[in-house]
């Protein structure tokens, strides 16, 4: 969720490793130039899909990504694999959690035909999960979905974002279109890039959405079941056009903050600080990079930032003063997670190889001395799917995806361990083809 880091909370989560040794994990998605090798190798066999089970009934919780409110974290998947190429968007997959972690049998397919709202009488063809939080404050996480509503190119386009509300039975019923009041919109760009967070510190989840020309639409929660915010003013100025989640309270002042990138791709970014009026103040400016991850890497209450550069270097910044350090990393895509439950995060760098950077002492920040390298398997490239405490033991777990084209994949969840890395053997594996 990014739903690439869907659901990462105030201390972000993600990672990988192997009981203190180098391990090979099943991969996900060949790199550019690997297509020929992937085509000549047989796919890893995935166990037969488990029998469909009902979604557990919950009565509400404060756990992140808990759509059925039973107190256990759930997993969202976009880009489900299909038996045939070049077919319509299959939809969104949800695997529900339990006291023992994810249960592949308790799965749900959210499709445009069954769950999407119509715009001018038409159902969207695209249906992708992009953010998640409890927008109406009822104890059930809700899902923000990106669609492609019809547009004739005249005037302001319709809002492409829809809301699916959680319930005791999970994500049920039809979505509703997100309402962005006219006074909160600007220009004729598509309002997108939603980020959830309590930016004004009132306890309700808000939404920030890109407006246009370095402006953000700030929508205060709670939201109604018709998709309307409780309040929205004029667009607010921003240091860029791409708000990026998940939000986090960077300076421990009680207000969620977010990173805003100048543009998509390699770009500069800045931390935008929340306050009583919402995310209106630009804080630390970060250098050019392809990705930014927030986490608590050392001692202290403030969070830190890591910027992944295209040459594979990770630049670490101690916020708010931006004292920097450099880590030699094989990949520019970053994530963070507290795998041993000690309150400090490890940094995961994802690329041709996965590396986990750990602080060598309780007071120190990240260092190459605390690095664990995970060699990629011969049949692909390991990618981080998402991170969360799926088994409720207080340690972050890592979900990775093995993606070998549009017709086959495998998802594996590796539990966090007391050593600050993750177990070599996954606690659960399944394929997204099981949703279809």
Short mmCIF file of C-alpha atoms in Angstrom, two decimals:
data_model
loop_
_atom_site.label_atom_id
_atom_site.label_comp_id
_atom_site.label_asym_id
_atom_site.label_seq_id
_atom_site.Cartn_x
_atom_site.Cartn_y
_atom_site.Cartn_z
CA UNK A 1 0.00 0.00 0.00
CA UNK A 2 2.43 3.32 -0.66
CA UNK A 3 -0.60 0.52 -0.68
CA UNK A 4 3.22 -0.11 -1.64
CA UNK A 5 3.78 0.60 2.01
CA UNK A 6 0.25 0.33 2.85
CA UNK A 7 -0.52 0.75 6.49
CA UNK A 8 2.88 1.71 7.80
CA UNK A 9 2.15 3.64 10.96
CA UNK A 10 3.97 6.17 13.07
CA UNK A 11 7.02 3.93 13.03
CA UNK A 12 7.24 2.45 9.59
CA UNK A 13 7.76 -1.25 8.97
CA UNK A 14 9.46 -3.60 6.50
CA UNK A 15 12.53 -5.77 6.12
CA UNK A 16 14.29 -9.12 5.46
CA UNK A 17 17.00 -11.49 6.60
CA UNK A 18 17.82 -15.00 7.70
CA UNK A 19 18.46 -16.15 11.25
CA UNK A 20 21.87 -14.51 11.20
CA UNK A 21 22.98 -16.08 7.91
CA UNK A 22 22.65 -15.26 4.24
CA UNK A 23 19.50 -16.74 2.79
CA UNK A 24 17.80 -16.91 -0.57
CA UNK A 25 14.13 -16.00 -0.61
CA UNK A 26 11.69 -16.66 -3.40
CA UNK A 27 11.75 -13.64 -5.72
CA UNK A 28 9.25 -11.31 -7.15
CA UNK A 29 9.48 -9.83 -10.57
CA UNK A 30 12.45 -10.09 -12.90
CA UNK A 31 14.57 -7.00 -13.34
CA UNK A 32 14.89 -5.34 -16.72
CA UNK A 33 17.06 -7.61 -18.81
CA UNK A 34 16.11 -10.76 -16.86
CA UNK A 35 13.18 -11.71 -19.10
CA UNK A 36 15.11 -14.31 -21.10
CA UNK A 37 16.35 -16.10 -18.01
CA UNK A 38 12.91 -16.11 -16.47
CA UNK A 39 11.37 -17.57 -19.60
CA UNK A 40 13.76 -20.55 -19.62
CA UNK A 41 13.22 -21.50 -15.99
CA UNK A 42 10.15 -23.39 -14.76
CA UNK A 43 8.09 -21.51 -12.18
CA UNK A 44 8.27 -22.53 -8.55
CA UNK A 45 5.22 -24.62 -7.75
CA UNK A 46 2.73 -23.09 -5.35
CA UNK A 47 0.59 -25.30 -3.17
CA UNK A 48 -3.02 -25.83 -4.21
CA UNK A 49 -5.23 -22.95 -3.17
CA UNK A 50 -6.80 -23.51 0.27
CA UNK A 51 -10.54 -23.83 0.50
CA UNK A 52 -12.42 -20.55 0.73
CA UNK A 53 -13.26 -19.61 4.31
CA UNK A 54 -15.65 -16.96 5.61
CA UNK A 55 -14.25 -13.63 6.69
CA UNK A 56 -14.02 -13.56 10.53
CA UNK A 57 -16.49 -11.22 12.19
CA UNK A 58 -15.07 -8.39 14.30
CA UNK A 59 -16.49 -5.61 16.46
CA UNK A 60 -13.90 -2.90 15.82
CA UNK A 61 -10.26 -2.27 16.69
CA UNK A 62 -7.44 0.27 16.38
CA UNK A 63 -5.13 -2.10 14.52
CA UNK A 64 -3.85 -0.78 11.18
CA UNK A 65 -5.32 -2.38 8.04
CA UNK A 66 -7.96 -4.25 10.05
CA UNK A 67 -10.91 -4.09 7.66
CA UNK A 68 -13.12 -6.49 9.62
CA UNK A 69 -12.22 -5.06 13.05
CA UNK A 70 -11.25 -8.36 14.67
CA UNK A 71 -7.93 -7.04 16.02
CA UNK A 72 -5.74 -8.71 13.40
CA UNK A 73 -3.97 -7.03 10.50
CA UNK A 74 -5.05 -7.85 6.93
CA UNK A 75 -3.14 -7.71 3.64
CA UNK A 76 -4.10 -5.88 0.42
CA UNK A 77 -2.86 -6.90 -3.03
CA UNK A 78 -3.04 -5.04 -6.33
CA UNK A 79 -2.06 -6.42 -9.75
CA UNK A 80 -3.49 -9.88 -9.25
CA UNK A 81 -2.10 -12.41 -11.69
CA UNK A 82 -4.48 -13.65 -14.39
CA UNK A 83 -4.76 -16.87 -16.39
CA UNK A 84 -4.84 -14.88 -19.62
CA UNK A 85 -2.85 -11.85 -20.69
CA UNK A 86 -4.34 -8.50 -21.71
CA UNK A 87 -7.60 -8.92 -19.81
CA UNK A 88 -9.35 -6.26 -17.75
CA UNK A 89 -8.15 -5.32 -14.26
CA UNK A 90 -8.90 -8.31 -12.03
CA UNK A 91 -9.41 -6.07 -9.01
CA UNK A 92 -8.01 -6.01 -5.48
CA UNK A 93 -7.28 -9.00 -3.27
CA UNK A 94 -7.62 -8.97 0.52
CA UNK A 95 -6.31 -11.72 2.82
CA UNK A 96 -7.70 -11.50 6.34
CA UNK A 97 -5.68 -12.04 9.51
CA UNK A 98 -6.02 -14.22 12.60
CA UNK A 99 -4.18 -14.74 15.92
CA UNK A 100 -1.72 -16.89 13.95
CA UNK A 101 -1.27 -14.41 11.10
CA UNK A 102 -2.71 -14.27 7.60
CA UNK A 103 -5.19 -16.96 6.56
CA UNK A 104 -5.07 -17.44 2.75
CA UNK A 105 -8.44 -19.19 2.84
CA UNK A 106 -10.10 -16.07 4.32
CA UNK A 107 -9.68 -14.07 1.14
CA UNK A 108 -11.80 -11.61 -0.78
CA UNK A 109 -11.77 -10.27 -4.33
CA UNK A 110 -12.85 -6.66 -4.78
CA UNK A 111 -13.75 -6.09 -8.41
CA UNK A 112 -15.00 -3.02 -10.30
CA UNK A 113 -18.14 -4.90 -11.33
CA UNK A 114 -19.13 -5.76 -7.76
CA UNK A 115 -17.66 -2.98 -5.63
CA UNK A 116 -17.00 0.15 -7.70
CA UNK A 117 -19.28 3.17 -7.83
CA UNK A 118 -20.50 4.36 -11.21
CA UNK A 119 -19.52 7.74 -12.64
CA UNK A 120 -22.02 9.11 -15.14
CA UNK A 121 -23.49 5.63 -15.33
CA UNK A 122 -20.20 3.91 -16.14
CA UNK A 123 -18.16 1.50 -14.04
CA UNK A 124 -14.39 2.06 -14.02
CA UNK A 125 -12.01 -0.37 -15.69
CA UNK A 126 -9.21 0.34 -13.19
CA UNK A 127 -9.58 -0.48 -9.50
CA UNK A 128 -6.39 -0.12 -7.41
CA UNK A 129 -5.94 0.23 -3.66
CA UNK A 130 -3.87 3.34 -2.86
CA UNK A 131 -4.34 4.11 0.88
CA UNK A 132 -6.04 2.74 3.99
CA UNK A 133 -7.22 4.17 7.31
CA UNK A 134 -10.36 4.42 9.44
CA UNK A 135 -11.93 7.44 7.76
CA UNK A 136 -15.27 7.39 9.60
CA UNK A 137 -13.86 6.45 13.03
CA UNK A 138 -15.99 3.33 13.56
CA UNK A 139 -13.12 0.94 14.35
CA UNK A 140 -12.97 -0.65 10.90
CA UNK A 141 -10.22 0.31 8.44
CA UNK A 142 -11.45 1.74 5.14
CA UNK A 143 -9.82 1.49 1.72
CA UNK A 144 -9.13 4.34 -0.70
CA UNK A 145 -9.27 3.11 -4.30
CA UNK A 146 -8.04 4.78 -7.49
CA UNK A 147 -10.23 4.47 -10.60
CA UNK A 148 -10.46 5.85 -14.15
CA UNK A 149 -13.78 7.69 -14.41
CA UNK A 150 -14.95 8.88 -17.84
CA UNK A 151 -13.81 12.37 -18.82
CA UNK A 152 -14.33 14.37 -22.00
CA UNK A 153 -11.41 16.73 -21.42
CA UNK A 154 -13.61 19.72 -20.64
CA UNK A 155 -13.19 21.58 -17.34
CA UNK A 156 -12.26 19.85 -14.08
CA UNK A 157 -12.15 16.07 -14.34
CA UNK A 158 -14.19 13.98 -11.91
CA UNK A 159 -12.52 12.78 -8.70
CA UNK A 160 -10.96 9.36 -9.47
CA UNK A 161 -10.85 8.25 -5.82
CA UNK A 162 -13.48 6.02 -4.23
CA UNK A 163 -13.93 4.80 -0.65
CA UNK A 164 -14.75 1.25 0.45
CA UNK A 165 -15.79 1.15 4.10
CA UNK A 166 -14.82 -1.62 6.47
CA UNK A 167 -17.40 -3.51 8.52
CA UNK A 168 -17.68 -6.57 10.81
CA UNK A 169 -17.66 -8.64 7.62
CA UNK A 170 -14.74 -6.78 6.05
CA UNK A 171 -14.91 -4.62 2.92
CA UNK A 172 -18.48 -5.17 1.84
CA UNK A 173 -20.93 -3.22 -0.27
CA UNK A 174 -20.36 -0.65 -2.99
CA UNK A 175 -17.75 2.06 -2.88
CA UNK A 176 -18.70 5.72 -2.86
CA UNK A 177 -16.92 8.51 -4.71
CA UNK A 178 -14.73 10.72 -2.53
CA UNK A 179 -16.21 14.18 -2.28
CA UNK A 180 -13.73 17.03 -2.67
CA UNK A 181 -15.66 20.29 -2.17
CA UNK A 182 -15.26 22.87 -4.93
CA UNK A 183 -13.42 25.29 -2.65
CA UNK A 184 -10.75 22.63 -1.97
CA UNK A 185 -9.97 21.99 -5.65
CA UNK A 186 -7.64 23.92 -7.92
CA UNK A 187 -6.92 23.77 -11.63
CA UNK A 188 -7.94 21.03 -14.04
CA UNK A 189 -5.69 18.19 -12.91
CA UNK A 190 -6.85 14.82 -11.62
CA UNK A 191 -7.02 14.97 -7.80
CA UNK A 192 -5.03 11.93 -6.73
CA UNK A 193 -2.08 10.70 -4.58
CA UNK A 194 -4.11 10.36 -1.34
CA UNK A 195 -2.33 10.18 2.01
CA UNK A 196 -4.12 9.32 5.28
CA UNK A 197 -3.12 10.87 8.60
CA UNK A 198 -4.29 12.86 11.61
CA UNK A 199 -2.69 16.08 10.45
CA UNK A 200 -4.59 18.39 12.82
CA UNK A 201 -4.25 16.22 15.92
CA UNK A 202 -7.97 15.91 16.68
CA UNK A 203 -7.98 12.10 16.69
CA UNK A 204 -9.81 11.72 13.34
CA UNK A 205 -8.14 10.50 10.17
CA UNK A 206 -7.83 13.14 7.42
CA UNK A 207 -6.91 12.89 3.74
CA UNK A 208 -4.40 14.91 1.76
CA UNK A 209 -4.82 14.80 -2.03
CA UNK A 210 -2.82 16.47 -4.79
CA UNK A 211 -4.73 19.43 -6.24
CA UNK A 212 -2.53 21.11 -8.89
CA UNK A 213 0.46 23.44 -9.31
CA UNK A 214 2.12 22.57 -5.99
CA UNK A 215 -1.10 22.68 -4.02
CA UNK A 216 -2.81 20.13 -1.81
CA UNK A 217 -6.46 19.55 -0.99
CA UNK A 218 -6.70 19.01 2.77
CA UNK A 219 -9.85 17.10 3.77
CA UNK A 220 -10.55 16.91 7.49
CA UNK A 221 -12.07 13.78 8.97
CA UNK A 222 -14.14 12.08 10.05
CA UNK A 223 -15.80 11.30 6.73
CA UNK A 224 -19.43 10.46 6.14
CA UNK A 225 -20.54 7.19 4.58
CA UNK A 226 -21.32 9.25 1.46
CA UNK A 227 -17.63 10.10 1.10
CA UNK A 228 -17.73 13.71 2.33
CA UNK A 229 -15.14 15.22 4.73
CA UNK A 230 -16.27 17.06 7.84
CA UNK A 231 -14.47 20.19 6.60
CA UNK A 232 -12.33 21.38 3.70
CA UNK A 233 -10.90 24.81 2.99
CA UNK A 234 -8.97 26.32 0.11
CA UNK A 235 -6.01 24.37 -1.28
CA UNK A 236 -2.79 24.78 0.66
CA UNK A 237 0.64 25.49 -0.82
CA UNK A 238 3.08 22.57 -0.96
CA UNK A 239 6.76 22.10 -1.88
CA UNK A 240 5.84 19.67 -4.66
CA UNK A 241 3.11 17.86 -6.56
CA UNK A 242 3.37 14.32 -5.18
CA UNK A 243 2.24 13.77 -1.57
CA UNK A 244 3.65 10.47 -0.37
CA UNK A 245 2.46 8.18 2.39
CA UNK A 246 2.28 6.78 4.86
CA UNK A 247 2.11 9.74 7.22
CA UNK A 248 4.08 9.76 10.48
CA UNK A 249 4.62 12.11 13.41
CA UNK A 250 8.21 13.02 12.55
CA UNK A 251 8.86 15.47 15.40
CA UNK A 252 6.68 13.86 18.10
CA UNK A 253 4.44 16.92 18.50
CA UNK A 254 1.14 15.04 18.22
CA UNK A 255 0.47 15.93 14.57
CA UNK A 256 1.06 13.60 11.64
CA UNK A 257 3.45 14.80 8.93
CA UNK A 258 4.05 13.63 5.36
CA UNK A 259 6.67 13.72 2.64
CA UNK A 260 5.87 15.69 -0.53
CA UNK A 261 7.99 14.98 -3.60
CA UNK A 262 8.57 17.59 -6.28
CA UNK A 263 7.55 15.22 -9.08
CA UNK A 264 7.26 11.50 -9.80
CA UNK A 265 10.48 9.54 -10.27
CA UNK A 266 13.84 10.92 -9.16
CA UNK A 267 13.17 14.22 -7.41
CA UNK A 268 13.79 16.36 -4.38
CA UNK A 269 11.28 16.15 -1.53
CA UNK A 270 10.44 17.81 1.75
CA UNK A 271 8.79 16.92 5.03
CA UNK A 272 5.51 18.84 5.43
CA UNK A 273 4.58 19.29 9.08
CA UNK A 274 1.09 18.98 10.49
CA UNK A 275 -0.44 21.33 13.03
CA UNK A 276 -3.81 22.70 14.21
CA UNK A 277 -4.45 23.96 10.68
CA UNK A 278 -3.27 20.76 9.01
CA UNK A 279 -0.11 20.09 6.96
CA UNK A 280 0.80 23.69 6.18
CA UNK A 281 4.49 24.06 7.15
CA UNK A 282 7.46 22.88 5.12
CA UNK A 283 10.13 21.32 7.30
CA UNK A 284 13.35 19.54 6.32
CA UNK A 285 14.13 19.58 2.60
CA UNK A 286 15.59 16.27 1.40
CA UNK A 287 17.92 15.78 -1.57
CA UNK A 288 17.10 14.22 -4.91
CA UNK A 289 16.26 10.53 -4.85
CA UNK A 290 13.87 7.88 -6.14
CA UNK A 291 12.37 6.92 -2.78
CA UNK A 292 12.03 8.16 0.80
CA UNK A 293 11.33 6.12 3.94
CA UNK A 294 10.78 7.35 7.49
CA UNK A 295 11.77 5.47 10.62
CA UNK A 296 13.32 5.67 14.07
CA UNK A 297 16.87 4.46 13.47
CA UNK A 298 18.59 5.67 16.64
CA UNK A 299 17.98 7.05 20.08
CA UNK A 300 15.42 9.82 20.55
CA UNK A 301 11.80 10.55 19.80
CA UNK A 302 12.19 12.20 16.40
CA UNK A 303 12.02 10.09 13.27
CA UNK A 304 14.73 9.90 10.63
CA UNK A 305 14.58 9.85 6.84
CA UNK A 306 16.38 7.67 4.33
CA UNK A 307 16.61 8.72 0.67
CA UNK A 308 17.35 6.10 -1.97
CA UNK A 309 19.37 7.36 -4.93
CA UNK A 310 19.43 5.85 -8.41
CA UNK A 311 23.07 4.78 -8.03
CA UNK A 312 22.09 2.55 -5.12
CA UNK A 313 23.27 4.87 -2.36
CA UNK A 314 21.02 5.46 0.64
CA UNK A 315 21.38 8.84 2.31
CA UNK A 316 20.29 8.88 5.96
CA UNK A 317 19.09 12.09 7.57
CA UNK A 318 18.54 12.67 11.28
CA UNK A 319 15.50 14.94 11.43
CA UNK A 320 14.80 17.74 12.00
CA UNK A 321 18.37 19.01 11.53
CA UNK A 322 19.17 16.84 8.51
CA UNK A 323 22.50 15.56 9.80
CA UNK A 324 23.43 13.08 7.09
CA UNK A 325 25.22 9.79 6.64
CA UNK A 326 25.67 7.55 3.61
CA UNK A 327 25.10 3.81 3.25
CA UNK A 328 26.31 1.71 0.34
CA UNK A 329 23.14 0.01 -0.86
CA UNK A 330 22.34 -2.17 -3.88
CA UNK A 331 18.90 -0.69 -4.38
CA UNK A 332 17.08 2.62 -4.36
CA UNK A 333 13.68 1.39 -3.09
CA UNK A 334 13.53 1.64 0.69
CA UNK A 335 11.33 0.55 3.55
CA UNK A 336 11.68 0.34 7.32
CA UNK A 337 10.49 -1.91 10.12
CA UNK A 338 11.02 -2.76 13.77
CA UNK A 339 11.71 -6.48 13.39
CA UNK A 340 12.83 -7.16 16.96
CA UNK A 341 10.28 -4.95 18.73
CA UNK A 342 12.86 -2.77 20.48
CA UNK A 343 11.33 0.53 19.34
CA UNK A 344 14.00 1.23 16.70
CA UNK A 345 13.64 0.55 13.01
CA UNK A 346 15.83 -1.31 10.59
CA UNK A 347 16.23 -0.04 7.01
CA UNK A 348 15.56 -2.34 4.06
CA UNK A 349 17.08 -1.58 0.67
CA UNK A 350 15.48 -3.41 -2.24
CA UNK A 351 17.05 -3.84 -5.66
CA UNK A 352 19.11 -6.58 -7.28
CA UNK A 353 19.71 -7.66 -3.70
CA UNK A 354 18.03 -7.01 -0.40
CA UNK A 355 20.00 -5.61 2.48
CA UNK A 356 18.90 -4.90 6.02
CA UNK A 357 20.76 -2.15 7.89
CA UNK A 358 20.65 -2.31 11.68
CA UNK A 359 21.99 -0.04 14.40
CA UNK A 360 24.95 -1.85 16.00
CA UNK A 361 24.19 -0.39 19.47
CA UNK A 362 21.09 0.93 21.18
CA UNK A 363 22.25 4.54 20.93
CA UNK A 364 23.74 4.43 17.43
CA UNK A 365 22.05 5.03 14.13
CA UNK A 366 22.23 2.83 11.07
CA UNK A 367 25.60 1.51 10.05
CA UNK A 368 27.07 -0.86 7.49
CA UNK A 369 28.45 -2.75 10.51
CA UNK A 370 24.93 -3.90 11.27
CA UNK A 371 24.12 -4.89 7.69
CA UNK A 372 22.75 -8.26 6.57
CA UNK A 373 22.77 -9.12 2.88
CA UNK A 374 20.15 -11.40 1.41
CA UNK A 375 21.19 -13.00 -1.85
CA UNK A 376 18.41 -13.10 -4.46
CA UNK A 377 17.27 -16.51 -5.70
CA UNK A 378 18.35 -17.73 -9.11
CA UNK A 379 14.87 -17.47 -10.55
CA UNK A 380 14.03 -13.87 -10.02
CA UNK A 381 14.46 -10.73 -7.96
CA UNK A 382 13.17 -10.32 -4.43
CA UNK A 383 10.85 -7.37 -3.93
CA UNK A 384 9.26 -6.07 -0.75
CA UNK A 385 5.47 -6.15 -1.00
CA UNK A 386 4.49 -4.64 2.34
CA UNK A 387 5.24 -4.85 6.05
CA UNK A 388 3.13 -5.20 9.16
CA UNK A 389 2.76 -7.15 12.38
CA UNK A 390 0.56 -9.87 10.95
CA UNK A 391 0.87 -12.31 13.88
CA UNK A 392 0.46 -9.76 16.69
CA UNK A 393 3.75 -10.52 18.47
CA UNK A 394 4.92 -6.89 18.51
CA UNK A 395 7.52 -7.43 15.77
CA UNK A 396 7.20 -6.36 12.15
CA UNK A 397 6.86 -9.10 9.53
CA UNK A 398 7.89 -8.87 5.91
CA UNK A 399 5.70 -9.82 2.94
CA UNK A 400 7.57 -10.41 -0.32
CA UNK A 401 6.21 -11.25 -3.74
CA UNK A 402 7.60 -13.56 -6.36
CA UNK A 403 6.33 -12.26 -9.69
CA UNK A 404 7.15 -14.17 -12.88
CA UNK A 405 4.97 -12.44 -15.45
CA UNK A 406 1.25 -11.72 -15.49
CA UNK A 407 0.11 -15.32 -14.99
CA UNK A 408 2.09 -16.53 -11.96
CA UNK A 409 3.27 -15.27 -8.57
CA UNK A 410 3.81 -16.28 -4.96
CA UNK A 411 3.42 -14.18 -1.82
CA UNK A 412 5.39 -15.16 1.28
CA UNK A 413 5.31 -13.64 4.78
CA UNK A 414 8.54 -13.87 6.82
CA UNK A 415 8.10 -13.18 10.57
CA UNK A 416 10.31 -10.74 12.42
CA UNK A 417 12.70 -12.17 15.01
CA UNK A 418 14.34 -10.99 18.22
CA UNK A 419 17.60 -10.60 16.27
CA UNK A 420 16.19 -7.64 14.32
CA UNK A 421 15.91 -9.55 11.07
CA UNK A 422 13.29 -11.89 9.65
CA UNK A 423 12.98 -15.66 9.59
CA UNK A 424 14.39 -17.51 6.61
CA UNK A 425 11.31 -19.69 6.32
CA UNK A 426 7.96 -18.00 5.61
CA UNK A 427 5.05 -18.53 7.97
CA UNK A 428 2.58 -18.54 5.08
CA UNK A 429 2.69 -18.63 1.27
CA UNK A 430 -0.01 -18.26 -1.36
CA UNK A 431 -0.58 -16.99 -4.89
CA UNK A 432 -2.73 -14.04 -5.92
CA UNK A 433 -4.18 -16.30 -8.62
CA UNK A 434 -6.22 -17.87 -5.80
CA UNK A 435 -8.51 -14.83 -5.78
CA UNK A 436 -9.80 -15.48 -9.32
#
